[in-house]
Coordinates of N, CA, C and O in Angstrom, one line a residue:
X21 N -16.3 46.0 -32.2 CA -15.8 47.3 -31.7 C -16.9 48.2 -31.1 O -16.8 48.9 -30.2
X22 N -18.1 48.1 -31.8 CA -19.2 48.9 -31.3 C -19.7 48.5 -30.0 O -20.1 49.4 -29.2
X23 N -19.5 47.3 -29.6 CA -19.9 46.8 -28.3 C -19.0 47.3 -27.2 O -19.4 47.6 -26.1
X24 N -17.7 47.5 -27.5 CA -16.7 47.9 -26.5 C -17.0 49.3 -26.0 O -16.6 49.6 -24.9
X25 N -17.7 50.1 -26.8 CA -18.0 51.5 -26.4 C -19.0 51.5 -25.3 O -19.2 52.5 -24.6
X26 N -19.7 50.4 -25.1 CA -20.8 50.3 -24.1 C -20.2 49.9 -22.7 O -20.9 50.0 -21.7
X27 N -19.0 49.5 -22.7 CA -18.3 49.1 -21.4 C -18.5 50.2 -20.4 O -18.2 51.3 -20.6
X28 N -18.9 49.8 -19.2 CA -19.1 50.8 -18.1 C -20.4 51.5 -18.1 O -20.7 52.2 -17.2
X29 N -21.2 51.4 -19.2 CA -22.4 52.1 -19.3 C -23.6 51.3 -19.0 O -24.7 51.8 -18.7
X30 N -23.5 50.0 -19.0 CA -24.6 49.1 -18.9 C -24.2 47.9 -17.9 O -23.0 47.6 -17.7
X31 N -25.2 47.4 -17.2 CA -25.0 46.2 -16.4 C -25.1 44.9 -17.1 O -24.4 44.0 -16.9
X32 N -26.2 44.9 -18.0 CA -26.4 43.7 -18.7 C -26.8 44.0 -20.2 O -27.4 45.0 -20.4
X33 N -26.3 43.2 -21.1 CA -26.7 43.4 -22.5 C -27.2 42.0 -23.0 O -26.6 41.0 -22.8
X34 N -28.4 42.0 -23.5 CA -29.1 40.8 -24.0 C -29.0 40.9 -25.5 O -29.5 41.9 -26.1
X35 N -28.4 39.9 -26.1 CA -28.3 39.8 -27.5 C -29.1 38.6 -28.0 O -28.8 37.5 -27.6
X36 N -30.0 38.9 -28.9 CA -30.9 37.8 -29.4 C -30.1 37.2 -30.7 O -30.0 37.9 -31.7
X37 N -29.6 36.0 -30.5 CA -28.8 35.4 -31.6 C -29.6 34.3 -32.2 O -30.6 33.8 -31.7
X38 N -29.2 33.8 -33.4 CA -29.9 32.7 -34.0 C -29.8 31.4 -33.2 O -28.8 31.3 -32.4
X39 N -30.7 30.5 -33.3 CA -30.7 29.3 -32.6 C -29.5 28.4 -33.1 O -29.0 28.6 -34.2
X40 N -29.0 27.5 -32.2 CA -27.9 26.6 -32.6 C -26.6 27.2 -32.2 O -26.5 28.1 -31.4
X41 N -25.5 26.6 -32.7 CA -24.2 26.9 -32.4 C -23.4 27.5 -33.5 O -22.3 27.2 -33.8
X42 N -24.0 28.5 -34.2 CA -23.3 29.2 -35.2 C -22.2 30.0 -34.7 O -22.1 30.2 -33.5
X43 N -21.3 30.5 -35.5 CA -20.1 31.2 -35.0 C -20.5 32.5 -34.3 O -20.0 32.8 -33.2
X44 N -21.5 33.2 -34.8 CA -21.9 34.5 -34.1 C -22.6 34.1 -32.8 O -22.4 34.8 -31.8
X45 N -23.4 33.1 -32.7 CA -24.1 32.7 -31.5 C -23.0 32.3 -30.5 O -23.1 32.7 -29.3
X46 N -22.1 31.5 -30.9 CA -21.0 31.0 -30.0 C -20.2 32.2 -29.5 O -19.8 32.2 -28.3
X47 N -19.9 33.1 -30.4 CA -19.1 34.3 -30.0 C -19.8 35.1 -28.8 O -19.3 35.3 -27.8
X48 N -21.1 35.4 -29.0 CA -21.8 36.1 -28.0 C -22.1 35.3 -26.7 O -22.0 35.9 -25.6
X49 N -22.3 34.1 -26.9 CA -22.5 33.2 -25.7 C -21.2 33.2 -24.9 O -21.3 33.3 -23.6
X50 N -20.1 33.0 -25.5 CA -18.8 32.9 -24.8 C -18.3 34.3 -24.3 O -17.4 34.3 -23.5
X51 N -18.9 35.3 -24.8 CA -18.5 36.7 -24.4 C -19.1 37.2 -23.1 O -18.8 38.2 -22.6
X52 N -20.1 36.4 -22.6 CA -20.8 36.8 -21.5 C -20.5 35.9 -20.3 O -20.3 34.7 -20.4
X53 N -20.5 36.5 -19.1 CA -20.3 35.7 -17.9 C -21.6 35.0 -17.5 O -21.6 34.0 -16.7
X54 N -22.8 35.5 -18.0 CA -24.1 34.8 -17.7 C -24.8 34.5 -19.1 O -25.7 35.3 -19.5
X55 N -24.4 33.4 -19.7 CA -25.2 33.1 -20.9 C -26.6 32.6 -20.6 O -26.8 31.8 -19.8
X56 N -27.5 33.2 -21.3 CA -29.0 33.0 -21.1 C -29.5 32.2 -22.3 O -29.5 32.7 -23.4
X57 N -29.8 30.9 -22.1 CA -30.3 30.1 -23.1 C -31.8 30.1 -23.1 O -32.4 29.9 -22.0
X58 N -32.4 30.3 -24.2 CA -33.9 30.4 -24.3 C -34.3 29.0 -24.9 O -33.9 28.6 -26.0
X59 N -35.2 28.4 -24.2 CA -35.6 27.0 -24.5 C -37.1 27.0 -24.8 O -37.9 27.7 -24.0
X60 N -37.6 26.4 -25.8 CA -39.0 26.2 -26.1 C -39.3 24.7 -26.1 O -38.4 23.9 -26.4
X61 N -40.4 24.3 -25.7 CA -40.8 22.9 -25.5 C -41.0 22.2 -26.9 O -42.1 21.8 -27.2
X62 N -39.9 22.2 -27.7 CA -39.9 21.6 -29.0 C -38.6 20.9 -29.2 O -37.6 21.3 -28.7
X63 N -38.6 19.7 -29.8 CA -37.4 18.9 -30.0 C -36.3 19.7 -30.7 O -35.1 19.6 -30.3
X64 N -36.6 20.5 -31.7 CA -35.5 21.3 -32.3 C -34.9 22.3 -31.4 O -33.7 22.6 -31.5
X65 N -35.7 22.9 -30.5 CA -35.2 23.9 -29.5 C -34.2 23.2 -28.6 O -33.1 23.7 -28.3
X66 N -34.6 22.0 -28.1 CA -33.7 21.2 -27.2 C -32.4 20.9 -27.9 O -31.3 21.0 -27.4
X67 N -32.5 20.5 -29.2 CA -31.2 20.1 -30.0 C -30.4 21.4 -30.2 O -29.1 21.3 -30.0
X68 N -31.0 22.5 -30.5 CA -30.2 23.7 -30.8 C -29.5 24.2 -29.5 O -28.4 24.6 -29.4
X69 N -30.3 24.2 -28.4 CA -29.8 24.6 -27.1 C -28.7 23.7 -26.6 O -27.6 24.2 -26.1
X70 N -28.9 22.4 -26.8 CA -27.8 21.5 -26.4 C -26.6 21.7 -27.2 O -25.5 21.7 -26.6
X71 N -26.7 21.9 -28.5 CA -25.5 22.1 -29.4 C -24.8 23.3 -28.9 O -23.5 23.3 -28.9
X72 N -25.5 24.4 -28.6 CA -24.8 25.6 -28.2 C -24.1 25.4 -26.9 O -22.9 25.9 -26.7
X73 N -24.8 24.8 -25.9 CA -24.1 24.6 -24.6 C -22.9 23.7 -24.7 O -21.8 24.0 -24.2
X74 N -23.0 22.7 -25.5 CA -21.9 21.8 -25.7 C -20.7 22.5 -26.4 O -19.6 22.4 -25.9
X75 N -21.0 23.3 -27.4 CA -19.9 24.0 -28.1 C -19.3 25.0 -27.1 O -18.0 25.2 -27.1
X76 N -20.1 25.8 -26.4 CA -19.6 26.8 -25.5 C -18.7 26.1 -24.4 O -17.7 26.7 -23.9
X77 N -19.2 25.0 -23.9 CA -18.4 24.3 -22.9 C -17.1 23.7 -23.4 O -16.1 23.9 -22.8
X78 N -17.2 23.0 -24.5 CA -16.0 22.4 -25.1 C -15.0 23.4 -25.6 O -13.8 23.4 -25.3
X79 N -15.5 24.4 -26.4 CA -14.6 25.3 -27.1 C -14.2 26.5 -26.2 O -13.1 27.0 -26.4
X80 N -15.0 26.9 -25.3 CA -14.8 28.1 -24.5 C -14.6 27.9 -23.0 O -14.4 28.8 -22.3
X81 N -14.9 26.7 -22.6 CA -14.7 26.3 -21.2 C -15.9 26.8 -20.3 O -15.7 26.8 -19.0
X82 N -17.0 27.2 -20.8 CA -18.1 27.7 -20.0 C -18.7 26.5 -19.2 O -18.9 25.4 -19.8
X83 N -19.1 26.7 -18.0 CA -19.7 25.7 -17.2 C -21.1 26.1 -16.7 O -21.9 25.2 -16.4
X84 N -21.3 27.4 -16.5 CA -22.6 27.9 -15.9 C -23.5 28.4 -17.1 O -23.0 29.3 -17.8
X85 N -24.7 28.0 -17.1 CA -25.7 28.4 -18.1 C -27.0 28.7 -17.4 O -27.4 27.9 -16.6
X86 N -27.6 29.8 -17.7 CA -28.9 30.1 -17.2 C -29.9 29.8 -18.4 O -29.6 30.0 -19.5
X87 N -31.1 29.3 -18.0 CA -32.1 28.9 -18.9 C -33.4 29.5 -18.6 O -33.9 29.5 -17.5
X88 N -34.1 30.0 -19.6 CA -35.4 30.5 -19.5 C -36.3 29.7 -20.5 O -35.8 29.4 -21.6
X89 N -37.5 29.3 -20.1 CA -38.4 28.6 -21.0 C -39.4 29.6 -21.6 O -40.1 30.3 -20.8
X90 N -39.4 29.7 -22.9 CA -40.2 30.7 -23.6 C -41.5 30.0 -24.1 O -41.5 28.8 -24.4
X91 N -42.5 30.7 -24.2 CA -43.8 30.3 -24.8 C -44.4 29.1 -24.0 O -44.8 28.1 -24.6
X92 N -44.2 29.1 -22.7 CA -44.7 28.0 -21.8 C -46.2 28.1 -21.6 O -46.8 29.2 -21.5
X93 N -46.8 26.9 -21.5 CA -48.2 26.9 -21.2 C -48.5 27.2 -19.8 O -49.6 27.6 -19.4
X94 N -47.6 26.9 -18.9 CA -47.8 27.1 -17.4 C -46.4 27.1 -16.8 O -45.4 26.6 -17.4
X95 N -46.4 27.6 -15.5 CA -45.1 27.5 -14.8 C -44.7 26.1 -14.5 O -43.5 25.7 -14.6
X96 N -45.7 25.2 -14.3 CA -45.4 23.8 -14.1 C -44.8 23.1 -15.3 O -43.7 22.4 -15.2
X97 N -45.4 23.3 -16.5 CA -44.8 22.7 -17.7 C -43.5 23.3 -18.0 O -42.6 22.6 -18.5
X98 N -43.2 24.6 -17.7 CA -41.9 25.2 -18.0 C -40.8 24.5 -17.1 O -39.8 24.2 -17.6
X99 N -41.1 24.3 -15.9 CA -40.2 23.6 -15.0 C -39.9 22.2 -15.4 O -38.8 21.7 -15.3
X100 N -41.0 21.5 -15.9 CA -40.8 20.2 -16.3 C -39.9 20.1 -17.6 O -39.1 19.2 -17.7
X101 N -40.1 21.0 -18.5 CA -39.3 21.1 -19.7 C -37.8 21.4 -19.3 O -36.9 20.8 -19.9
X102 N -37.6 22.3 -18.4 CA -36.3 22.6 -17.9 C -35.6 21.4 -17.3 O -34.5 21.1 -17.6
X103 N -36.4 20.7 -16.5 CA -35.8 19.5 -15.8 C -35.4 18.4 -16.8 O -34.4 17.8 -16.7
X104 N -36.3 18.2 -17.8 CA -36.0 17.3 -18.8 C -34.7 17.6 -19.6 O -33.8 16.8 -19.8
X105 N -34.6 18.9 -19.9 CA -33.4 19.4 -20.6 C -32.2 19.3 -19.8 O -31.1 18.9 -20.2
X106 N -32.3 19.7 -18.5 CA -31.2 19.7 -17.6 C -30.7 18.2 -17.4 O -29.5 18.0 -17.3
X107 N -31.6 17.3 -17.4 CA -31.2 15.9 -17.2 C -30.4 15.4 -18.4 O -29.4 14.7 -18.3
X108 N -30.8 15.8 -19.6 CA -30.1 15.4 -20.9 C -28.7 16.0 -20.8 O -27.7 15.3 -21.1
X109 N -28.6 17.3 -20.5 CA -27.3 18.0 -20.5 C -26.4 17.4 -19.4 O -25.2 17.1 -19.6
X110 N -27.0 17.1 -18.2 CA -26.2 16.5 -17.1 C -25.7 15.1 -17.4 O -24.7 14.7 -16.9
X111 N -26.4 14.4 -18.3 CA -26.0 13.0 -18.6 C -24.7 13.0 -19.5 O -23.9 12.2 -19.4
X112 N -24.5 14.1 -20.3 CA -23.4 14.1 -21.3 C -22.4 15.2 -21.1 O -21.3 15.1 -21.7
X113 N -22.8 16.2 -20.4 CA -21.9 17.4 -20.2 C -21.6 17.7 -18.8 O -22.5 17.6 -17.9
X114 N -20.4 18.2 -18.5 CA -20.1 18.7 -17.1 C -20.4 20.2 -17.0 O -19.5 21.0 -17.0
X115 N -21.7 20.5 -17.0 CA -22.2 21.9 -17.0 C -23.2 22.0 -15.9 O -23.8 21.0 -15.5
X116 N -23.5 23.2 -15.5 CA -24.5 23.5 -14.5 C -25.6 24.4 -15.1 O -25.2 25.5 -15.6
X117 N -26.8 24.0 -15.1 CA -27.9 24.8 -15.7 C -28.7 25.4 -14.5 O -29.0 24.6 -13.6
X118 N -29.1 26.6 -14.6 CA -29.9 27.3 -13.6 C -31.2 27.8 -14.2 O -31.1 28.5 -15.2
X119 N -32.3 27.4 -13.6 CA -33.6 27.8 -14.1 C -33.8 29.2 -13.7 O -33.8 29.6 -12.6
X120 N -34.1 30.1 -14.7 CA -34.3 31.5 -14.5 C -35.8 31.9 -14.5 O -36.1 32.9 -13.9
X121 N -36.6 31.1 -15.1 CA -38.0 31.4 -15.1 C -38.6 31.0 -16.5 O -38.0 30.3 -17.3
X122 N -39.8 31.6 -16.7 CA -40.5 31.3 -17.9 C -41.2 32.5 -18.4 O -41.5 33.5 -17.7
X123 N -41.5 32.5 -19.7 CA -42.3 33.5 -20.4 C -43.5 32.8 -20.9 O -43.3 31.8 -21.7
X124 N -44.7 33.2 -20.6 CA -45.9 32.4 -21.0 C -46.2 32.6 -22.5 O -45.9 33.6 -23.1
X125 N -46.9 31.5 -23.0 CA -47.5 31.6 -24.3 C -48.5 32.7 -24.3 O -49.4 32.6 -23.4
X126 N -48.6 33.6 -25.2 CA -49.5 34.7 -25.0 C -49.8 35.4 -26.3 O -48.9 35.8 -27.0
X127 N -51.0 35.7 -26.5 CA -51.4 36.5 -27.7 C -51.1 38.0 -27.4 O -50.8 38.7 -28.4
X128 N -51.1 38.4 -26.2 CA -50.7 39.7 -25.8 C -49.3 40.1 -26.2 O -49.0 41.1 -26.7
X129 N -48.4 39.1 -26.0 CA -47.0 39.3 -26.4 C -46.9 39.4 -27.9 O -46.2 40.3 -28.4
X130 N -47.6 38.6 -28.6 CA -47.6 38.6 -30.1 C -48.1 40.0 -30.6 O -47.5 40.6 -31.5
X131 N -49.1 40.5 -29.9 CA -49.7 41.8 -30.3 C -48.7 42.9 -30.0 O -48.5 43.9 -30.8
X132 N -48.0 42.8 -28.9 CA -47.0 43.9 -28.6 C -45.8 43.8 -29.6 O -45.2 44.9 -29.9
X133 N -45.5 42.7 -30.1 CA -44.4 42.6 -31.1 C -44.9 43.3 -32.4 O -44.1 44.0 -32.9
X134 N -46.1 43.0 -32.8 CA -46.6 43.6 -34.0 C -46.7 45.2 -33.8 O -46.3 45.9 -34.7
X135 N -47.1 45.6 -32.6 CA -47.2 47.1 -32.4 C -45.8 47.7 -32.1 O -45.7 48.9 -32.0
X136 N -44.8 46.8 -32.0 CA -43.4 47.3 -31.7 C -43.3 48.1 -30.4 O -42.7 49.1 -30.3
X137 N -44.1 47.6 -29.4 CA -44.1 48.3 -28.1 C -43.9 47.2 -27.0 O -44.7 46.2 -27.0
X138 N -42.9 47.3 -26.2 CA -42.7 46.3 -25.1 C -43.9 46.1 -24.3 O -44.6 47.0 -23.9
X139 N -44.2 44.9 -23.9 CA -45.4 44.5 -23.1 C -45.3 45.2 -21.8 O -46.3 45.5 -21.2
X140 N -44.1 45.3 -21.3 CA -43.9 45.9 -19.9 C -44.3 47.4 -20.0 O -44.7 47.9 -18.9
X141 N -44.3 48.0 -21.1 CA -44.7 49.4 -21.3 C -46.2 49.5 -21.6 O -46.9 50.4 -21.0
X142 N -46.7 48.6 -22.4 CA -48.1 48.7 -22.8 C -49.1 48.0 -21.8 O -50.2 48.4 -21.7
X143 N -48.6 47.0 -21.1 CA -49.4 46.3 -20.1 C -48.6 46.0 -18.9 O -48.3 44.8 -18.6
X144 N -48.1 47.0 -18.1 CA -47.2 46.8 -17.0 C -47.6 45.9 -15.9 O -46.8 45.2 -15.3
X145 N -48.9 45.7 -15.7 CA -49.4 44.9 -14.6 C -49.8 43.5 -15.1 O -50.2 42.6 -14.3
X146 N -49.6 43.2 -16.3 CA -50.0 41.9 -16.9 C -49.1 40.7 -16.4 O -48.0 41.0 -16.0
X147 N -49.6 39.5 -16.5 CA -48.8 38.3 -16.2 C -47.6 38.3 -17.0 O -46.5 37.9 -16.5
X148 N -47.7 38.6 -18.3 CA -46.5 38.6 -19.2 C -45.4 39.6 -18.7 O -44.2 39.3 -18.7
X149 N -45.8 40.8 -18.4 CA -44.9 41.8 -18.0 C -44.2 41.4 -16.6 O -43.0 41.6 -16.5
X150 N -45.0 40.8 -15.8 CA -44.5 40.3 -14.5 C -43.4 39.2 -14.7 O -42.4 39.1 -14.0
X151 N -43.7 38.4 -15.7 CA -42.7 37.3 -16.0 C -41.4 37.9 -16.5 O -40.3 37.4 -16.1
X152 N -41.4 38.9 -17.3 CA -40.2 39.6 -17.7 C -39.5 40.2 -16.5 O -38.2 40.2 -16.5
X153 N -40.2 40.8 -15.6 CA -39.6 41.4 -14.5 C -39.0 40.4 -13.6 O -37.8 40.6 -13.1
X154 N -39.6 39.2 -13.4 CA -39.0 38.2 -12.6 C -37.7 37.7 -13.3 O -36.7 37.4 -12.6
X155 N -37.8 37.6 -14.6 CA -36.6 37.1 -15.3 C -35.4 38.1 -15.1 O -34.3 37.8 -14.9
X156 N -35.7 39.4 -15.2 CA -34.7 40.5 -15.0 C -34.1 40.4 -13.6 O -32.9 40.5 -13.4
X157 N -34.9 40.1 -12.6 CA -34.5 40.0 -11.3 C -33.6 38.7 -11.1 O -32.5 38.7 -10.5
X158 N -34.0 37.6 -11.7 CA -33.3 36.4 -11.6 C -31.9 36.5 -12.3 O -30.9 36.0 -11.8
X159 N -31.8 37.2 -13.4 CA -30.5 37.4 -14.1 C -29.5 38.1 -13.2 O -28.3 37.8 -13.3
X160 N -30.0 39.0 -12.4 CA -29.0 39.7 -11.5 C -28.3 38.8 -10.5 O -27.3 39.1 -10.0
X161 N -29.0 37.7 -10.2 CA -28.4 36.8 -9.2 C -27.9 35.4 -9.8 O -27.6 34.5 -9.1
X162 N -27.8 35.4 -11.1 CA -27.5 34.2 -11.8 C -26.0 33.9 -11.6 O -25.2 34.8 -11.4
X163 N -25.6 32.6 -11.6 CA -24.2 32.2 -11.5 C -23.4 32.7 -12.7 O -23.9 32.7 -13.8
X164 N -22.2 33.1 -12.4 CA -21.3 33.7 -13.4 C -20.2 32.8 -13.8 O -19.7 32.0 -12.9
X165 N -19.8 32.8 -15.1 CA -18.6 32.1 -15.5 C -17.4 33.1 -15.4 O -17.6 34.3 -15.5
X166 N -16.3 32.6 -15.1 CA -15.1 33.4 -15.1 C -14.6 33.5 -16.5 O -14.3 32.5 -17.2
X167 N -14.4 34.7 -17.0 CA -14.0 34.9 -18.4 C -12.6 35.5 -18.5 O -12.2 36.3 -17.7
X168 N -11.9 35.2 -19.5 CA -10.6 35.8 -19.8 C -10.8 37.2 -20.5 O -9.9 38.0 -20.6
X169 N -12.0 37.4 -21.0 CA -12.3 38.6 -21.7 C -12.2 38.5 -23.2 O -11.6 37.6 -23.7
X170 N -12.8 39.4 -23.8 CA -12.7 39.5 -25.3 C -11.9 40.7 -25.6 O -12.0 41.7 -25.1
X171 N -11.0 40.4 -26.6 CA -10.1 41.5 -27.0 C -10.5 41.9 -28.4 O -10.5 41.1 -29.3
X172 N -10.8 43.2 -28.5 CA -11.1 43.7 -29.8 C -9.9 44.4 -30.4 O -9.2 45.1 -29.7
X173 N -9.7 44.2 -31.7 CA -8.5 44.8 -32.3 C -9.0 45.7 -33.4 O -10.0 45.5 -34.1
X174 N -8.2 46.8 -33.6 CA -8.5 47.6 -34.7 C -7.6 47.2 -35.8 O -6.7 46.3 -35.7
X175 N -7.7 47.7 -37.0 CA -7.0 47.2 -38.2 C -5.5 47.3 -38.0 O -4.8 46.4 -38.5
X176 N -4.9 48.3 -37.3 CA -3.5 48.4 -37.2 C -2.9 47.3 -36.3 O -1.8 46.9 -36.4
X177 N -3.7 46.8 -35.4 CA -3.2 45.8 -34.4 C -3.3 44.4 -35.0 O -2.7 43.5 -34.4
X178 N -3.9 44.1 -36.1 CA -4.1 42.8 -36.6 C -2.8 42.3 -37.2 O -2.0 42.5 -37.8

């Protein structure tokens, strides 16, 4: 119910959920027209992302997923990891994945997390901040799923 009060006030809401296809993760993924899947170049990340996409596709009918590669060593390796993951998904699922970009592996990002200050504020001209700005721009043009919407009930309506 607390999210419904934000309707009309924001264009995008990014919710950081646990990896995998838990109930809460599946709820938030299926509640958005632009699910953004964060992928890291590790086998467990591929498995978790695949499980979430499969569950959202089968249980909620989603077909469009946006993917960002996090902690990438380079733009080239990020695209290679995305391509590898997209091939796996394409082999077994009828979904479309769109590459949104990458966030580089960075000690500066780790420091900004410890300081609790966004890197875009502390180092606005940095490669890392530019990567987040590119991601924000890409999200605005990402393919959308058609949703039936989420209906929130108060206690009297249950």
